[in-house]
Amino acid sequence: NMTAILEAVGSHVYPEPTSIEDPVSNCGAGYRPVANKTSDDAYVADIVEGTTKVLMHGPTLLYGSDSDTPGENVSAVALETTTIDNVYPLLYYGGNATIVDHDILYPYAHKDGDRGEFVAATLEVKAGEASTGVIIVSGASPYGDYQPMCSWEYHDVELDGYNLVINGITKGISIAYDLAHPTTTTTSGTTTSTTTTATGTTSTTPVTTGVISMSTIFIIGGAAVVVIVIIVVLMKKR
Protein backbone atom coordinates (compact mmCIF):
# COMPACT_ATOMS: atom_id res chain seq x y z
CA ASN A 1 0.00 0.00 0.00
CA MET A 2 0.92 3.67 -0.05
CA THR A 3 2.51 3.64 3.41
CA ALA A 4 4.64 0.58 2.62
CA ILE A 5 6.01 2.27 -0.50
CA LEU A 6 6.76 5.45 1.42
CA GLU A 7 8.60 3.52 4.12
CA ALA A 8 10.65 1.72 1.49
CA VAL A 9 11.91 4.98 -0.01
CA GLY A 10 12.63 6.63 3.35
CA SER A 11 9.82 9.18 3.32
CA HIS A 12 9.22 11.47 6.29
CA VAL A 13 5.56 12.05 5.25
CA TYR A 14 2.65 9.59 5.45
CA PRO A 15 -1.14 9.53 5.00
CA GLU A 16 -3.24 9.49 8.15
CA PRO A 17 -5.51 6.42 8.40
CA THR A 18 -8.61 8.60 8.36
CA SER A 19 -10.82 10.76 6.15
CA ILE A 20 -11.27 14.48 5.52
CA GLU A 21 -14.55 16.24 4.74
CA ASP A 22 -15.28 19.93 4.25
CA PRO A 23 -18.87 21.19 4.51
CA VAL A 24 -17.98 24.58 2.98
CA SER A 25 -15.21 24.24 0.39
CA ASN A 26 -16.24 21.29 -1.75
CA CYS A 27 -17.62 20.07 -5.06
CA GLY A 28 -21.22 19.40 -4.12
CA ALA A 29 -20.56 17.21 -1.08
CA GLY A 30 -18.34 17.23 1.99
CA TYR A 31 -16.40 14.13 0.93
CA ARG A 32 -15.27 16.02 -2.18
CA PRO A 33 -13.32 18.80 -0.43
CA VAL A 34 -11.52 21.49 -2.38
CA ALA A 35 -8.11 22.37 -0.93
CA ASN A 36 -7.76 26.12 -1.41
CA LYS A 37 -4.58 27.25 0.35
CA THR A 38 -0.99 26.90 -0.86
CA SER A 39 2.39 27.41 0.77
CA ASP A 40 4.04 30.84 0.76
CA ASP A 41 7.53 29.32 0.99
CA ALA A 42 9.66 30.71 -1.84
CA TYR A 43 11.31 27.32 -2.39
CA VAL A 44 8.06 25.82 -3.70
CA ALA A 45 6.66 28.93 -5.38
CA ASP A 46 7.16 27.41 -8.85
CA ILE A 47 5.13 24.35 -7.86
CA VAL A 48 2.11 26.10 -6.34
CA GLU A 49 1.93 28.89 -8.92
CA GLY A 50 -1.53 29.14 -10.46
CA THR A 51 -3.10 26.82 -7.89
CA THR A 52 -6.17 28.04 -5.99
CA LYS A 53 -8.69 25.17 -6.00
CA VAL A 54 -7.73 21.49 -5.94
CA LEU A 55 -10.26 18.67 -5.76
CA MET A 56 -9.36 16.08 -3.12
CA HIS A 57 -11.94 13.35 -3.73
CA GLY A 58 -12.48 11.05 -0.73
CA PRO A 59 -9.13 12.11 0.75
CA THR A 60 -7.06 12.01 3.87
CA LEU A 61 -4.53 14.41 5.38
CA LEU A 62 -0.80 13.96 5.89
CA TYR A 63 1.41 13.66 8.96
CA GLY A 64 5.17 13.68 9.46
CA SER A 65 7.58 11.12 10.86
CA ASP A 66 10.14 13.27 12.67
CA SER A 67 12.85 10.63 12.98
CA ASP A 68 16.18 9.64 11.44
CA THR A 69 14.54 6.27 10.77
CA PRO A 70 11.08 7.37 9.60
CA GLY A 71 8.11 5.09 9.21
CA GLU A 72 4.43 4.58 9.96
CA ASN A 73 3.57 6.13 13.34
CA VAL A 74 7.26 6.70 14.13
CA SER A 75 7.56 10.00 16.03
CA ALA A 76 4.33 11.12 14.37
CA VAL A 77 3.81 14.90 14.20
CA ALA A 78 1.23 17.24 12.71
CA LEU A 79 2.80 19.03 9.75
CA GLU A 80 0.64 22.09 10.40
CA THR A 81 2.61 22.82 13.56
CA THR A 82 5.91 20.95 13.21
CA THR A 83 8.60 21.37 10.57
CA ILE A 84 10.86 18.57 9.35
CA ASP A 85 14.11 19.23 7.50
CA ASN A 86 13.73 19.04 3.71
CA VAL A 87 9.94 18.63 3.91
CA TYR A 88 7.83 21.41 2.38
CA PRO A 89 4.02 21.52 2.61
CA LEU A 90 2.56 22.47 -0.77
CA LEU A 91 -1.19 22.42 -0.33
CA TYR A 92 -3.59 22.87 2.60
CA TYR A 93 -7.28 22.19 3.12
CA GLY A 94 -9.58 25.08 4.00
CA GLY A 95 -10.29 26.09 7.58
CA ASN A 96 -13.52 24.07 7.73
CA ALA A 97 -11.89 20.76 6.80
CA THR A 98 -12.80 18.17 9.42
CA ILE A 99 -11.39 14.77 10.31
CA VAL A 100 -14.26 12.29 9.99
CA ASP A 101 -12.77 8.96 10.95
CA HIS A 102 -13.75 6.10 8.65
CA ASP A 103 -10.84 3.76 9.34
CA ILE A 104 -10.29 0.94 11.81
CA LEU A 105 -7.21 2.86 13.01
CA TYR A 106 -7.31 6.27 14.63
CA PRO A 107 -5.16 9.10 13.24
CA TYR A 108 -1.59 9.09 14.53
CA ALA A 109 -0.83 12.82 14.82
CA HIS A 110 -4.37 14.21 14.88
CA LYS A 111 -7.70 13.46 16.54
CA ASP A 112 -11.07 12.49 15.15
CA GLY A 113 -13.20 15.63 14.92
CA ASP A 114 -10.25 18.03 14.57
CA ARG A 115 -10.90 20.92 12.21
CA GLY A 116 -8.49 23.20 10.41
CA GLU A 117 -6.10 23.85 7.54
CA PHE A 118 -4.52 20.40 7.40
CA VAL A 119 -1.67 19.58 5.03
CA ALA A 120 -2.94 17.97 1.82
CA ALA A 121 0.30 17.64 -0.19
CA THR A 122 4.04 17.90 0.45
CA LEU A 123 7.41 17.94 -1.28
CA GLU A 124 10.41 16.20 0.27
CA VAL A 125 13.93 16.62 -1.13
CA LYS A 126 17.21 14.85 -0.37
CA ALA A 127 15.22 11.75 0.47
CA GLY A 128 16.44 8.18 0.79
CA GLU A 129 19.78 6.68 1.82
CA ALA A 130 21.67 8.54 -0.91
CA SER A 131 19.89 11.84 -0.18
CA THR A 132 19.15 12.24 -3.89
CA GLY A 133 15.45 11.38 -3.95
CA VAL A 134 12.45 13.67 -4.35
CA ILE A 135 9.07 12.59 -2.97
CA ILE A 136 5.72 14.30 -3.49
CA VAL A 137 2.96 12.93 -1.26
CA SER A 138 -0.72 13.88 -1.40
CA GLY A 139 -3.87 12.88 0.43
CA ALA A 140 -5.67 12.05 -2.82
CA SER A 141 -4.63 10.70 -6.21
CA PRO A 142 -2.87 13.35 -8.31
CA TYR A 143 -4.07 11.67 -11.53
CA GLY A 144 -5.03 8.30 -12.96
CA ASP A 145 -7.97 7.82 -10.60
CA TYR A 146 -11.64 8.78 -10.45
CA GLN A 147 -11.77 12.60 -10.32
CA PRO A 148 -8.10 13.12 -9.37
CA MET A 149 -6.39 16.29 -8.19
CA CYS A 150 -5.72 17.37 -11.78
CA SER A 151 -9.46 17.66 -12.52
CA TRP A 152 -10.39 21.00 -14.07
CA GLU A 153 -14.12 21.00 -13.24
CA TYR A 154 -16.46 18.94 -11.12
CA HIS A 155 -20.09 19.58 -10.19
CA ASP A 156 -19.90 23.05 -11.76
CA VAL A 157 -16.87 24.06 -9.67
CA GLU A 158 -13.90 25.27 -11.72
CA LEU A 159 -10.61 23.79 -10.52
CA ASP A 160 -6.92 24.28 -11.27
CA GLY A 161 -5.20 21.38 -9.53
CA TYR A 162 -3.64 20.44 -12.87
CA ASN A 163 -1.21 23.32 -12.31
CA LEU A 164 0.01 21.78 -9.05
CA VAL A 165 0.37 18.32 -10.60
CA ILE A 166 2.20 19.49 -13.72
CA ASN A 167 4.43 21.92 -11.82
CA GLY A 168 5.18 19.28 -9.20
CA ILE A 169 6.38 16.80 -11.80
CA THR A 170 8.40 19.42 -13.69
CA LYS A 171 10.05 20.93 -10.62
CA GLY A 172 10.51 17.54 -8.99
CA ILE A 173 12.44 16.22 -11.98
CA SER A 174 14.59 19.36 -12.00
CA ILE A 175 15.42 19.04 -8.30
CA ALA A 176 16.13 15.31 -8.59
CA TYR A 177 18.47 15.91 -11.52
CA ASP A 178 20.36 18.61 -9.63
CA LEU A 179 20.75 16.33 -6.60
CA ALA A 180 22.13 13.50 -8.73
CA HIS A 181 24.20 15.70 -11.02
CA PRO A 182 25.97 18.43 -9.04
CA THR A 183 28.34 20.81 -10.80
CA THR A 184 31.75 19.17 -11.21
CA THR A 185 35.11 20.88 -11.61
CA THR A 186 38.70 19.65 -11.84
CA THR A 187 41.50 21.30 -9.88
CA SER A 188 45.05 19.89 -9.94
CA GLY A 189 43.74 16.49 -10.95
CA THR A 190 41.10 16.36 -8.20
CA THR A 191 37.41 16.28 -9.10
CA THR A 192 35.08 18.10 -6.74
CA SER A 193 31.33 18.50 -6.44
CA THR A 194 30.06 22.01 -5.76
CA THR A 195 26.59 22.52 -4.33
CA THR A 196 24.91 25.87 -3.71
CA THR A 197 22.05 25.84 -1.23
CA ALA A 198 18.91 27.95 -1.30
CA THR A 199 20.55 30.35 1.17
CA GLY A 200 23.54 30.85 -1.10
CA THR A 201 25.99 28.81 0.98
CA THR A 202 28.44 26.87 -1.19
CA SER A 203 30.12 23.62 -0.21
CA THR A 204 32.73 21.65 -2.14
CA THR A 205 33.38 17.94 -1.64
CA PRO A 206 35.44 15.33 -3.56
CA VAL A 207 33.54 12.93 -5.82
CA THR A 208 34.55 9.73 -7.58
CA THR A 209 34.71 10.05 -11.34
CA GLY A 210 33.02 7.65 -13.70
CA VAL A 211 30.42 6.58 -11.14
CA ILE A 212 26.74 6.18 -11.98
CA SER A 213 24.51 8.31 -9.76
CA MET A 214 20.78 7.73 -9.52
CA SER A 215 18.04 10.03 -8.29
CA THR A 216 14.36 9.26 -8.11
CA ILE A 217 11.20 11.33 -7.91
CA PHE A 218 8.25 9.53 -6.34
CA ILE A 219 4.80 11.07 -6.77
CA ILE A 220 2.52 9.20 -4.40
CA GLY A 221 -1.09 9.92 -3.55
CA GLY A 222 -4.14 7.78 -3.02
CA ALA A 223 -4.08 4.94 -5.54
CA ALA A 224 -1.60 6.57 -7.90
CA VAL A 225 2.13 5.94 -7.70
CA VAL A 226 4.49 7.38 -10.29
CA VAL A 227 8.22 6.69 -10.21
CA ILE A 228 10.65 8.62 -12.39
CA VAL A 229 14.27 7.49 -12.17
CA ILE A 230 17.01 9.86 -13.26
CA ILE A 231 20.42 8.31 -13.92
CA VAL A 232 23.51 10.34 -14.74
CA VAL A 233 27.19 9.55 -14.98
CA LEU A 234 29.62 11.84 -13.18
CA MET A 235 32.71 12.18 -15.38
CA LYS A 236 35.85 14.23 -14.88
CA LYS A 237 35.99 17.35 -17.04
CA ARG A 238 38.90 17.44 -19.49
mmCIF file of C-alpha atoms in Angstrom:
data_model
loop_
_atom_site.group_PDB
_atom_site.id
_atom_site.type_symbol
_atom_site.label_atom_id
_atom_site.label_comp_id
_atom_site.label_asym_id
_atom_site.label_seq_id
_atom_site.Cartn_x
_atom_site.Cartn_y
_atom_site.Cartn_z
ATOM 1 C CA ASN A 1 0.000 0.000 0.000
ATOM 2 C CA MET A 2 0.924 3.669 -0.055
ATOM 3 C CA THR A 3 2.512 3.639 3.409
ATOM 4 C CA ALA A 4 4.643 0.578 2.620
ATOM 5 C CA ILE A 5 6.008 2.266 -0.499
ATOM 6 C CA LEU A 6 6.763 5.451 1.417
ATOM 7 C CA GLU A 7 8.595 3.516 4.123
ATOM 8 C CA ALA A 8 10.655 1.715 1.488
ATOM 9 C CA VAL A 9 11.907 4.980 -0.005
ATOM 10 C CA GLY A 10 12.628 6.626 3.351
ATOM 11 C CA SER A 11 9.821 9.181 3.318
ATOM 12 C CA HIS A 12 9.216 11.468 6.288
ATOM 13 C CA VAL A 13 5.565 12.051 5.254
ATOM 14 C CA TYR A 14 2.651 9.593 5.453
ATOM 15 C CA PRO A 15 -1.143 9.529 5.000
ATOM 16 C CA GLU A 16 -3.244 9.494 8.147
ATOM 17 C CA PRO A 17 -5.508 6.419 8.399
ATOM 18 C CA THR A 18 -8.605 8.605 8.360
ATOM 19 C CA SER A 19 -10.823 10.763 6.154
ATOM 20 C CA ILE A 20 -11.271 14.484 5.522
ATOM 21 C CA GLU A 21 -14.549 16.240 4.738
ATOM 22 C CA ASP A 22 -15.277 19.930 4.252
ATOM 23 C CA PRO A 23 -18.869 21.195 4.506
ATOM 24 C CA VAL A 24 -17.984 24.576 2.983
ATOM 25 C CA SER A 25 -15.213 24.240 0.392
ATOM 26 C CA ASN A 26 -16.243 21.288 -1.752
ATOM 27 C CA CYS A 27 -17.623 20.067 -5.061
ATOM 28 C CA GLY A 28 -21.215 19.405 -4.117
ATOM 29 C CA ALA A 29 -20.561 17.212 -1.075
ATOM 30 C CA GLY A 30 -18.337 17.230 1.994
ATOM 31 C CA TYR A 31 -16.400 14.132 0.934
ATOM 32 C CA ARG A 32 -15.272 16.024 -2.181
ATOM 33 C CA PRO A 33 -13.321 18.798 -0.433
ATOM 34 C CA VAL A 34 -11.520 21.492 -2.376
ATOM 35 C CA ALA A 35 -8.106 22.374 -0.933
ATOM 36 C CA ASN A 36 -7.755 26.117 -1.406
ATOM 37 C CA LYS A 37 -4.579 27.246 0.346
ATOM 38 C CA THR A 38 -0.988 26.902 -0.863
ATOM 39 C CA SER A 39 2.390 27.408 0.768
ATOM 40 C CA ASP A 40 4.036 30.836 0.759
ATOM 41 C CA ASP A 41 7.533 29.316 0.995
ATOM 42 C CA ALA A 42 9.659 30.708 -1.837
ATOM 43 C CA TYR A 43 11.306 27.316 -2.388
ATOM 44 C CA VAL A 44 8.056 25.816 -3.696
ATOM 45 C CA ALA A 45 6.662 28.933 -5.381
ATOM 46 C CA ASP A 46 7.159 27.415 -8.847
ATOM 47 C CA ILE A 47 5.134 24.351 -7.864
ATOM 48 C CA VAL A 48 2.112 26.097 -6.345
ATOM 49 C CA GLU A 49 1.935 28.892 -8.922
ATOM 50 C CA GLY A 50 -1.530 29.144 -10.456
ATOM 51 C CA THR A 51 -3.100 26.819 -7.888
ATOM 52 C CA THR A 52 -6.170 28.036 -5.993
ATOM 53 C CA LYS A 53 -8.694 25.167 -6.004
ATOM 54 C CA VAL A 54 -7.728 21.492 -5.940
ATOM 55 C CA LEU A 55 -10.264 18.670 -5.758
ATOM 56 C CA MET A 56 -9.357 16.075 -3.119
ATOM 57 C CA HIS A 57 -11.936 13.350 -3.730
ATOM 58 C CA GLY A 58 -12.476 11.054 -0.728
ATOM 59 C CA PRO A 59 -9.133 12.110 0.749
ATOM 60 C CA THR A 60 -7.058 12.006 3.874
ATOM 61 C CA LEU A 61 -4.533 14.413 5.385
ATOM 62 C CA LEU A 62 -0.799 13.958 5.887
ATOM 63 C CA TYR A 63 1.409 13.661 8.961
ATOM 64 C CA GLY A 64 5.165 13.684 9.455
ATOM 65 C CA SER A 65 7.578 11.118 10.862
ATOM 66 C CA ASP A 66 10.139 13.269 12.673
ATOM 67 C CA SER A 67 12.849 10.629 12.983
ATOM 68 C CA ASP A 68 16.182 9.643 11.436
ATOM 69 C CA THR A 69 14.538 6.271 10.772
ATOM 70 C CA PRO A 70 11.080 7.371 9.598
ATOM 71 C CA GLY A 71 8.107 5.090 9.211
ATOM 72 C CA GLU A 72 4.434 4.578 9.962
ATOM 73 C CA ASN A 73 3.569 6.135 13.339
ATOM 74 C CA VAL A 74 7.263 6.702 14.135
ATOM 75 C CA SER A 75 7.563 10.004 16.034
ATOM 76 C CA ALA A 76 4.332 11.117 14.370
ATOM 77 C CA VAL A 77 3.807 14.898 14.199
ATOM 78 C CA ALA A 78 1.232 17.245 12.707
ATOM 79 C CA LEU A 79 2.804 19.032 9.747
ATOM 80 C CA GLU A 80 0.643 22.093 10.396
ATOM 81 C CA THR A 81 2.607 22.818 13.565
ATOM 82 C CA THR A 82 5.915 20.950 13.210
ATOM 83 C CA THR A 83 8.602 21.374 10.569
ATOM 84 C CA ILE A 84 10.860 18.574 9.349
ATOM 85 C CA ASP A 85 14.112 19.232 7.505
ATOM 86 C CA ASN A 86 13.734 19.044 3.708
ATOM 87 C CA VAL A 87 9.940 18.631 3.907
ATOM 88 C CA TYR A 88 7.827 21.414 2.384
ATOM 89 C CA PRO A 89 4.020 21.516 2.614
ATOM 90 C CA LEU A 90 2.565 22.466 -0.766
ATOM 91 C CA LEU A 91 -1.191 22.419 -0.329
ATOM 92 C CA TYR A 92 -3.587 22.868 2.597
ATOM 93 C CA TYR A 93 -7.278 22.186 3.118
ATOM 94 C CA GLY A 94 -9.583 25.077 4.001
ATOM 95 C CA GLY A 95 -10.288 26.090 7.576
ATOM 96 C CA ASN A 96 -13.518 24.070 7.729
ATOM 97 C CA ALA A 97 -11.888 20.765 6.799
ATOM 98 C CA THR A 98 -12.799 18.172 9.417
ATOM 99 C CA ILE A 99 -11.394 14.766 10.309
ATOM 100 C CA VAL A 100 -14.256 12.294 9.988
ATOM 101 C CA ASP A 101 -12.774 8.964 10.954
ATOM 102 C CA HIS A 102 -13.752 6.100 8.650
ATOM 103 C CA ASP A 103 -10.842 3.757 9.339
ATOM 104 C CA ILE A 104 -10.285 0.935 11.813
ATOM 105 C CA LEU A 105 -7.210 2.857 13.009
ATOM 106 C CA TYR A 106 -7.307 6.271 14.632
ATOM 107 C CA PRO A 107 -5.158 9.098 13.239
ATOM 108 C CA TYR A 108 -1.589 9.090 14.529
ATOM 109 C CA ALA A 109 -0.826 12.815 14.817
ATOM 110 C CA HIS A 110 -4.373 14.207 14.881
ATOM 111 C CA LYS A 111 -7.705 13.464 16.540
ATOM 112 C CA ASP A 112 -11.074 12.486 15.153
ATOM 113 C CA GLY A 113 -13.196 15.630 14.918
ATOM 114 C CA ASP A 114 -10.249 18.026 14.566
ATOM 115 C CA ARG A 115 -10.905 20.923 12.208
ATOM 116 C CA GLY A 116 -8.488 23.205 10.405
ATOM 117 C CA GLU A 117 -6.105 23.850 7.538
ATOM 118 C CA PHE A 118 -4.525 20.405 7.395
ATOM 119 C CA VAL A 119 -1.670 19.577 5.030
ATOM 120 C CA ALA A 120 -2.941 17.966 1.819
ATOM 121 C CA ALA A 121 0.300 17.635 -0.190
ATOM 122 C CA THR A 122 4.044 17.897 0.454
ATOM 123 C CA LEU A 123 7.405 17.940 -1.281
ATOM 124 C CA GLU A 124 10.411 16.202 0.268
ATOM 125 C CA VAL A 125 13.925 16.625 -1.129
ATOM 126 C CA LYS A 126 17.208 14.853 -0.374
ATOM 127 C CA ALA A 127 15.216 11.746 0.468
ATOM 128 C CA GLY A 128 16.442 8.182 0.794
ATOM 129 C CA GLU A 129 19.775 6.684 1.822
ATOM 130 C CA ALA A 130 21.671 8.536 -0.910
ATOM 131 C CA SER A 131 19.890 11.840 -0.176
ATOM 132 C CA THR A 132 19.150 12.237 -3.887
ATOM 133 C CA GLY A 133 15.451 11.384 -3.953
ATOM 134 C CA VAL A 134 12.450 13.671 -4.345
ATOM 135 C CA ILE A 135 9.070 12.592 -2.969
ATOM 136 C CA ILE A 136 5.723 14.296 -3.489
ATOM 137 C CA VAL A 137 2.958 12.930 -1.261
ATOM 138 C CA SER A 138 -0.718 13.881 -1.403
ATOM 139 C CA GLY A 139 -3.870 12.882 0.427
ATOM 140 C CA ALA A 140 -5.665 12.049 -2.824
ATOM 141 C CA SER A 141 -4.632 10.699 -6.213
ATOM 142 C CA PRO A 142 -2.874 13.348 -8.312
ATOM 143 C CA TYR A 143 -4.071 11.666 -11.527
ATOM 144 C CA GLY A 144 -5.034 8.303 -12.963
ATOM 145 C CA ASP A 145 -7.970 7.825 -10.599
ATOM 146 C CA TYR A 146 -11.640 8.783 -10.454
ATOM 147 C CA GLN A 147 -11.765 12.604 -10.315
ATOM 148 C CA PRO A 148 -8.103 13.121 -9.368
ATOM 149 C CA MET A 149 -6.392 16.290 -8.194
ATOM 150 C CA CYS A 150 -5.717 17.370 -11.784
ATOM 151 C CA SER A 151 -9.461 17.662 -12.519
ATOM 152 C CA TRP A 152 -10.390 21.002 -14.074
ATOM 153 C CA GLU A 153 -14.117 20.999 -13.244
ATOM 154 C CA TYR A 154 -16.458 18.937 -11.119
ATOM 155 C CA HIS A 155 -20.086 19.582 -10.186
ATOM 156 C CA ASP A 156 -19.898 23.055 -11.756
ATOM 157 C CA VAL A 157 -16.866 24.056 -9.667
ATOM 158 C CA GLU A 158 -13.905 25.274 -11.721
ATOM 159 C CA LEU A 159 -10.613 23.793 -10.525
ATOM 160 C CA ASP A 160 -6.918 24.284 -11.269
ATOM 161 C CA GLY A 161 -5.204 21.381 -9.535
ATOM 162 C CA TYR A 162 -3.643 20.439 -12.872
ATOM 163 C CA ASN A 163 -1.206 23.316 -12.308
ATOM 164 C CA LEU A 164 0.006 21.779 -9.055
ATOM 165 C CA VAL A 165 0.372 18.317 -10.597
ATOM 166 C CA ILE A 166 2.205 19.487 -13.723
ATOM 167 C CA ASN A 167 4.429 21.918 -11.820
ATOM 168 C CA GLY A 168 5.181 19.281 -9.203
ATOM 169 C CA ILE A 169 6.384 16.801 -11.800
ATOM 170 C CA THR A 170 8.404 19.418 -13.690
ATOM 171 C CA LYS A 171 10.052 20.932 -10.622
ATOM 172 C CA GLY A 172 10.513 17.539 -8.989
ATOM 173 C CA ILE A 173 12.438 16.222 -11.983
ATOM 174 C CA SER A 174 14.590 19.355 -11.998
ATOM 175 C CA ILE A 175 15.420 19.041 -8.296
ATOM 176 C CA ALA A 176 16.126 15.312 -8.589
ATOM 177 C CA TYR A 177 18.466 15.908 -11.516
ATOM 178 C CA ASP A 178 20.359 18.608 -9.631
ATOM 179 C CA LEU A 179 20.752 16.332 -6.603
ATOM 180 C CA ALA A 180 22.126 13.505 -8.730
ATOM 181 C CA HIS A 181 24.204 15.697 -11.020
ATOM 182 C CA PRO A 182 25.971 18.432 -9.040
ATOM 183 C CA THR A 183 28.336 20.808 -10.804
ATOM 184 C CA THR A 184 31.749 19.171 -11.209
ATOM 185 C CA THR A 185 35.111 20.879 -11.608
ATOM 186 C CA THR A 186 38.696 19.650 -11.844
ATOM 187 C CA THR A 187 41.502 21.298 -9.875
ATOM 188 C CA SER A 188 45.052 19.890 -9.940
ATOM 189 C CA GLY A 189 43.736 16.485 -10.950
ATOM 190 C CA THR A 190 41.098 16.362 -8.201
ATOM 191 C CA THR A 191 37.411 16.284 -9.104
ATOM 192 C CA THR A 192 35.083 18.098 -6.736
ATOM 193 C CA SER A 193 31.332 18.499 -6.442
ATOM 194 C CA THR A 194 30.061 22.014 -5.759
ATOM 195 C CA THR A 195 26.590 22.521 -4.330
ATOM 196 C CA THR A 196 24.911 25.873 -3.706
ATOM 197 C CA THR A 197 22.045 25.836 -1.231
ATOM 198 C CA ALA A 198 18.909 27.952 -1.296
ATOM 199 C CA THR A 199 20.554 30.347 1.167
ATOM 200 C CA GLY A 200 23.539 30.850 -1.100
ATOM 201 C CA THR A 201 25.994 28.814 0.978
ATOM 202 C CA THR A 202 28.442 26.873 -1.194
ATOM 203 C CA SER A 203 30.121 23.624 -0.208
ATOM 204 C CA THR A 204 32.733 21.649 -2.139
ATOM 205 C CA THR A 205 33.382 17.940 -1.643
ATOM 206 C CA PRO A 206 35.441 15.326 -3.557
ATOM 207 C CA VAL A 207 33.541 12.932 -5.819
ATOM 208 C CA THR A 208 34.546 9.734 -7.578
ATOM 209 C CA THR A 209 34.708 10.054 -11.343
ATOM 210 C CA GLY A 210 33.022 7.652 -13.697
ATOM 211 C CA VAL A 211 30.420 6.579 -11.138
ATOM 212 C CA ILE A 212 26.741 6.183 -11.984
ATOM 213 C CA SER A 213 24.509 8.310 -9.761
ATOM 214 C CA MET A 214 20.776 7.733 -9.522
ATOM 215 C CA SER A 215 18.038 10.028 -8.290
ATOM 216 C CA THR A 216 14.355 9.262 -8.110
ATOM 217 C CA ILE A 217 11.197 11.332 -7.907
ATOM 218 C CA PHE A 218 8.250 9.531 -6.336
ATOM 219 C CA ILE A 219 4.803 11.067 -6.770
ATOM 220 C CA ILE A 220 2.519 9.201 -4.402
ATOM 221 C CA GLY A 221 -1.091 9.924 -3.551
ATOM 222 C CA GLY A 222 -4.139 7.779 -3.020
ATOM 223 C CA ALA A 223 -4.083 4.937 -5.537
ATOM 224 C CA ALA A 224 -1.598 6.573 -7.902
ATOM 225 C CA VAL A 225 2.130 5.943 -7.695
ATOM 226 C CA VAL A 226 4.492 7.376 -10.294
ATOM 227 C CA VAL A 227 8.224 6.689 -10.213
ATOM 228 C CA ILE A 228 10.652 8.616 -12.390
ATOM 229 C CA VAL A 229 14.272 7.489 -12.167
ATOM 230 C CA ILE A 230 17.011 9.862 -13.260
ATOM 231 C CA ILE A 231 20.419 8.307 -13.924
ATOM 232 C CA VAL A 232 23.508 10.338 -14.736
ATOM 233 C CA VAL A 233 27.195 9.551 -14.981
ATOM 234 C CA LEU A 234 29.617 11.844 -13.184
ATOM 235 C CA MET A 235 32.706 12.183 -15.379
ATOM 236 C CA LYS A 236 35.849 14.229 -14.883
ATOM 237 C CA LYS A 237 35.987 17.347 -17.038
ATOM 238 C CA ARG A 238 38.897 17.444 -19.490
#
